[in-house]
Coordinates of C-alpha atoms in Angstrom, one line a residue:
P1 CA -2.9 -20.2 7.2
C2 CA -4.9 -18.5 9.8
L3 CA -4.7 -14.7 9.9
C4 CA -6.4 -13.5 13.1
F5 CA -5.6 -10.8 15.6
D6 CA -3.6 -13.0 18.0
C7 CA -1.7 -15.4 15.8
V8 CA -0.8 -13.4 12.6
S9 CA 2.9 -13.2 13.6
C10 CA 3.2 -17.0 14.2
S11 CA 0.8 -18.3 11.5
Y12 CA 1.7 -16.3 8.4
T13 CA 5.0 -16.9 6.7
P14 CA 6.0 -15.5 3.3
G15 CA 5.0 -17.8 0.5
A16 CA 2.2 -19.4 2.5
W17 CA -0.4 -18.7 -0.3
T18 CA 1.9 -19.5 -3.3
E19 CA 0.0 -21.3 -6.0
K20 CA 1.3 -24.8 -6.3
V21 CA 0.6 -25.2 -10.0
D22 CA 2.1 -27.9 -12.3
G23 CA 3.7 -29.6 -9.4
L24 CA 5.7 -26.6 -8.2
K25 CA 6.8 -26.5 -4.6
L26 CA 7.6 -23.5 -2.4
R27 CA 11.3 -24.1 -2.9
D28 CA 10.8 -23.4 -6.6
Y29 CA 10.0 -19.7 -5.8
S30 CA 12.2 -16.9 -4.7
V31 CA 10.6 -16.2 -1.3
P32 CA 11.7 -13.1 0.6
K33 CA 12.2 -13.2 4.3
T34 CA 9.7 -10.3 4.6
I35 CA 6.7 -9.5 2.3
S36 CA 6.6 -5.8 1.5
L37 CA 3.2 -4.0 1.1
L38 CA 3.5 -0.5 -0.3
L39 CA 0.9 2.2 0.8
V40 CA 0.3 4.9 -1.9
G41 CA -2.4 7.6 -2.1
P42 CA -3.1 11.3 -2.5
K43 CA -2.3 13.9 0.1
G44 CA -4.6 13.6 3.1
S45 CA -5.7 10.1 2.3
G46 CA -4.7 8.8 5.7
K47 CA -1.8 6.4 4.9
S48 CA 0.1 7.1 8.2
S49 CA -3.1 6.9 10.3
L50 CA -3.8 3.5 8.6
V51 CA -0.4 2.2 9.6
N52 CA -1.3 3.1 13.2
R53 CA -4.7 1.5 13.0
I54 CA -3.3 -1.7 11.5
S55 CA -0.5 -1.8 14.1
R56 CA -3.0 -1.4 17.0
V57 CA -5.0 -4.5 15.8
F58 CA -2.1 -6.8 16.5
E59 CA -0.8 -5.2 19.7
D60 CA -2.2 -4.1 23.1
E61 CA -4.2 -1.0 22.1
D62 CA -4.1 0.5 25.6
F63 CA -0.3 0.6 25.7
T64 CA 0.7 0.8 22.0
P65 CA 2.5 4.1 21.2
V66 CA 1.7 5.7 17.9
R67 CA 4.2 4.5 15.3
A68 CA 3.7 6.6 12.3
Q69 CA 3.8 10.4 12.4
V70 CA 0.4 11.8 11.4
T71 CA -0.1 15.2 9.9
Y72 CA -2.9 17.0 11.8
N73 CA -3.0 20.1 9.5
S74 CA -1.8 19.3 6.0
A75 CA -1.5 23.0 5.3
A76 CA 1.0 23.4 8.2
G77 CA 2.8 20.1 8.2
D78 CA 5.2 18.5 5.7
G79 CA 3.5 15.1 5.5
T80 CA 5.6 12.0 4.7
Y81 CA 8.7 12.7 2.6
F82 CA 10.8 9.8 3.8
V83 CA 9.8 6.2 3.1
Q84 CA 9.0 4.5 6.4
E85 CA 9.1 0.8 7.1
Y86 CA 6.8 -0.7 9.7
M87 CA 7.0 -4.4 10.6
I88 CA 3.6 -5.8 11.4
P89 CA 3.3 -6.7 14.2
R90 CA 6.2 -4.8 15.8
G91 CA 9.3 -7.0 16.0
S92 CA 8.0 -9.5 13.5
K93 CA 9.7 -10.3 10.2
S94 CA 6.8 -11.9 8.2
F95 CA 5.5 -8.7 6.5
C96 CA 5.9 -5.0 6.6
L97 CA 4.1 -1.8 5.5
Y98 CA 5.9 1.0 3.7
D99 CA 4.4 4.5 4.3
T100 CA 5.3 6.8 1.4
R101 CA 5.1 10.3 0.1
S102 CA 1.7 11.4 -1.1
L103 CA 0.9 11.5 -4.8
S104 CA 0.8 14.9 -6.3
D105 CA -1.3 16.5 -9.1
D106 CA 1.6 16.0 -11.5
V107 CA 0.9 12.6 -13.1
P108 CA 4.2 12.2 -14.9
E109 CA 6.1 12.8 -11.7
N110 CA 3.9 10.4 -9.8
V111 CA 4.5 7.7 -12.4
E112 CA 8.3 8.3 -12.2
M113 CA 8.2 7.9 -8.4
L114 CA 6.1 4.8 -8.5
K115 CA 8.2 3.3 -11.3
R116 CA 11.3 3.7 -9.1
W117 CA 9.7 2.1 -6.1
M118 CA 8.2 -0.8 -8.1
T119 CA 11.2 -1.6 -10.3
K120 CA 14.1 -0.8 -8.0
G121 CA 12.6 -1.4 -4.6
V122 CA 12.0 0.7 -1.4
R123 CA 14.3 1.4 1.5
H124 CA 13.5 2.6 5.0
G125 CA 14.5 6.3 5.4
E126 CA 14.8 7.0 1.7
L127 CA 14.0 10.6 0.8
A128 CA 11.4 11.0 -1.9
I129 CA 12.1 14.1 -3.9
M130 CA 10.3 15.3 -7.0
K131 CA 11.8 17.4 -9.8
S132 CA 9.1 20.0 -9.3
D133 CA 9.9 20.5 -5.6
S134 CA 11.2 24.0 -4.8
A135 CA 14.8 24.5 -3.9
L136 CA 13.7 25.5 -0.4
L137 CA 11.8 22.3 0.1
K138 CA 14.6 20.2 -1.2
S139 CA 17.0 22.0 1.1
R140 CA 14.7 21.5 4.2
M141 CA 14.2 17.8 3.5
K142 CA 17.9 17.2 3.0
C143 CA 18.6 19.0 6.2
K144 CA 16.1 16.7 7.9
A145 CA 17.9 13.7 6.5
R146 CA 21.0 14.8 8.4
Q147 CA 23.5 12.4 6.8
D148 CA 23.7 9.8 4.1
G149 CA 23.3 7.2 6.8
Y150 CA 19.6 6.9 6.1
Y151 CA 20.5 4.7 3.1
S152 CA 22.0 2.0 5.2
S153 CA 18.9 -0.1 5.5
E154 CA 18.0 -3.0 3.3
M155 CA 16.4 -2.4 -0.1
R156 CA 13.2 -4.5 -0.5
M157 CA 11.2 -5.3 -3.6
V158 CA 7.5 -4.4 -3.4
N159 CA 5.2 -7.5 -3.3
F160 CA 1.8 -5.8 -3.4
V161 CA 0.2 -2.3 -3.2
I162 CA -2.4 -0.8 -0.9
F163 CA -4.0 2.2 -2.5
V164 CA -5.5 4.6 0.1
V165 CA -8.1 7.2 -0.6
N166 CA -10.0 9.7 1.5
G167 CA -13.7 8.8 1.5
L168 CA -14.8 12.4 2.2
S169 CA -12.8 13.7 -0.8
V170 CA -14.3 10.9 -3.0
L171 CA -17.8 11.8 -2.0
K172 CA -17.2 15.5 -2.6
S173 CA -15.8 14.7 -6.0
M174 CA -18.9 12.6 -6.8
E175 CA -21.4 15.3 -5.8
S176 CA -19.7 18.5 -6.8
N177 CA -20.1 20.5 -10.0
D178 CA -16.7 22.1 -9.5
E179 CA -14.2 20.7 -11.9
A180 CA -11.4 21.0 -9.4
D181 CA -13.3 18.8 -6.9
K182 CA -14.0 16.2 -9.7
M183 CA -10.3 16.0 -10.4
Y184 CA -9.8 14.0 -7.2
T185 CA -11.5 10.9 -8.5
E186 CA -9.9 11.4 -11.9
M187 CA -6.5 11.5 -10.4
I188 CA -7.2 8.4 -8.3
A189 CA -8.4 6.5 -11.4
T190 CA -5.3 7.6 -13.4
M191 CA -2.8 6.6 -10.8
F192 CA -4.7 3.4 -9.8
N193 CA -4.4 2.2 -13.4
C194 CA -0.7 3.0 -13.5
P195 CA 0.7 -0.3 -14.9
F196 CA 3.6 -0.3 -12.4
L197 CA 1.2 -0.8 -9.5
S198 CA -0.4 -4.0 -10.9
F199 CA 1.0 -7.5 -10.7
K200 CA -0.1 -9.1 -14.1
D201 CA -3.9 -8.9 -14.0
D202 CA -4.1 -8.1 -10.2
K203 CA -4.7 -4.5 -9.4
P204 CA -4.0 -2.9 -5.9
V205 CA -6.3 -3.4 -3.0
I206 CA -8.2 -0.1 -2.1
V207 CA -8.7 1.2 1.4
V208 CA -11.2 4.0 2.0
T209 CA -10.6 6.1 5.1
H210 CA -12.5 8.8 7.0
G211 CA -15.7 6.7 6.8
D212 CA -16.5 7.6 10.4
L213 CA -17.4 11.0 9.1
L214 CA -19.9 9.7 6.6
S215 CA -23.3 8.0 6.9
V216 CA -23.6 4.2 6.2
S217 CA -25.4 4.9 2.9
E218 CA -22.7 7.4 1.8
R219 CA -20.0 4.9 2.5
S220 CA -21.8 2.2 0.6
R221 CA -22.5 4.5 -2.3
L222 CA -18.9 5.7 -2.7
R223 CA -17.5 2.1 -2.6
V224 CA -19.8 1.2 -5.5
H225 CA -18.8 4.4 -7.3
L226 CA -15.1 3.5 -6.9
G227 CA -15.7 0.0 -8.0
E228 CA -17.4 1.1 -11.2
R229 CA -14.8 3.8 -11.8
L230 CA -11.7 1.7 -11.1
G231 CA -13.1 -1.6 -12.5
V232 CA -12.7 -3.7 -9.3
P233 CA -15.4 -5.5 -7.2
P234 CA -16.5 -3.1 -4.4
H235 CA -17.3 -5.8 -1.9
T236 CA -14.1 -7.8 -2.1
Q237 CA -11.3 -5.4 -3.2
I238 CA -12.4 -2.1 -1.7
F239 CA -12.2 -2.0 2.1
D240 CA -13.9 0.6 4.3
I241 CA -11.6 1.3 7.3
P242 CA -12.8 4.2 9.4
E243 CA -11.0 5.8 12.4
S244 CA -12.6 3.3 14.8
R245 CA -11.6 0.5 17.1
D246 CA -14.8 -1.6 17.0
P247 CA -14.6 -5.4 16.2
A248 CA -16.0 -4.9 12.7
T249 CA -13.2 -2.5 11.7
K250 CA -10.6 -4.8 13.1
L251 CA -12.0 -7.7 11.1
T252 CA -12.0 -5.5 7.9
I253 CA -8.3 -4.7 8.5
V254 CA -7.5 -8.4 8.8
D255 CA -9.5 -9.2 5.7
M256 CA -7.7 -6.5 3.8
L257 CA -4.3 -7.8 4.9
R258 CA -5.2 -11.3 4.0
F259 CA -6.2 -10.2 0.5
S260 CA -2.9 -8.3 0.1
L261 CA -0.7 -11.1 1.4
E262 CA -2.5 -13.7 -0.6
H263 CA -2.0 -11.8 -3.8
A264 CA 1.6 -11.0 -2.9
D265 CA 2.4 -14.7 -2.5
R266 CA 0.7 -15.5 -5.8
H267 CA 3.2 -13.3 -7.6
L268 CA 6.4 -14.3 -6.1
P269 CA 9.0 -14.9 -8.8
G270 CA 10.4 -18.3 -9.7
K271 CA 14.0 -19.0 -8.9
G272 CA 16.6 -18.5 -11.6
W273 CA 17.1 -22.2 -12.5
F274 CA 13.4 -22.8 -12.7
M275 CA 12.7 -19.7 -14.9
G276 CA 15.5 -20.7 -17.2
K277 CA 13.9 -24.1 -17.5
V278 CA 10.6 -22.5 -18.5
R279 CA 12.2 -20.3 -21.1
S280 CA 14.0 -23.2 -22.7
F281 CA 10.7 -25.1 -22.9
V282 CA 8.7 -22.3 -24.4
P283 CA 10.1 -22.7 -28.0
Y284 CA 8.7 -26.2 -28.1
L285 CA 5.3 -24.9 -27.5
L286 CA 5.4 -22.4 -30.4

């Protein structure tokens, strides 16, 4: 299927890239109405800004209102605490992005949060609370939630993961002798390799933001560094998406989405009757 700026909403349908192995057909798979892509990343990585950039690619930029709330000053703002669903493009049902709470420095709590999303699903408006959150923060967030009505939306299983990192922070981590700065890349590597984020052998796609504040050579160097550190090819699985509206950035966004949707389709589960048939056949192979 074609995945270009103008025809993504009419050309892509869930399951379009399903592997037709051993004579299987699309009807043999459990295909959701909407493919769900989960955005995860550390604080300040630019997940919400990325949602807005992706949305602008497929809509009229001059008249498109900002969809995701962006934190201008992370020290003063709360950031994203409620899971937010964004259909891409707006009004479509083919695929959606889920903006989520940022990963913290507490690895076990991050893993617990990711495990919940990846095994139980995500829901628009769901409040993401951690055990280490202060009583004051929990009270403020629950007050923002207003009522239990925010749980009324549909629960969706995650089909693939987009891991977002701040290019400035990665570069600082690479060049600094400060152990605290170096921990940024270490935390990224630890969470990126969390088994709950992978689909069999396929690891998440990586998006590097804030590249507009770096030189071309710095952007190239940090992609290679991330590729070596995370064990993924820097030129095909790490996408440099700066705060820019030029054609090259738009094309990179489309390429990143194509990669994500193609891998999401490859890992759609088989329907119950088919999986039962496979399980009954396995003993004969042993």
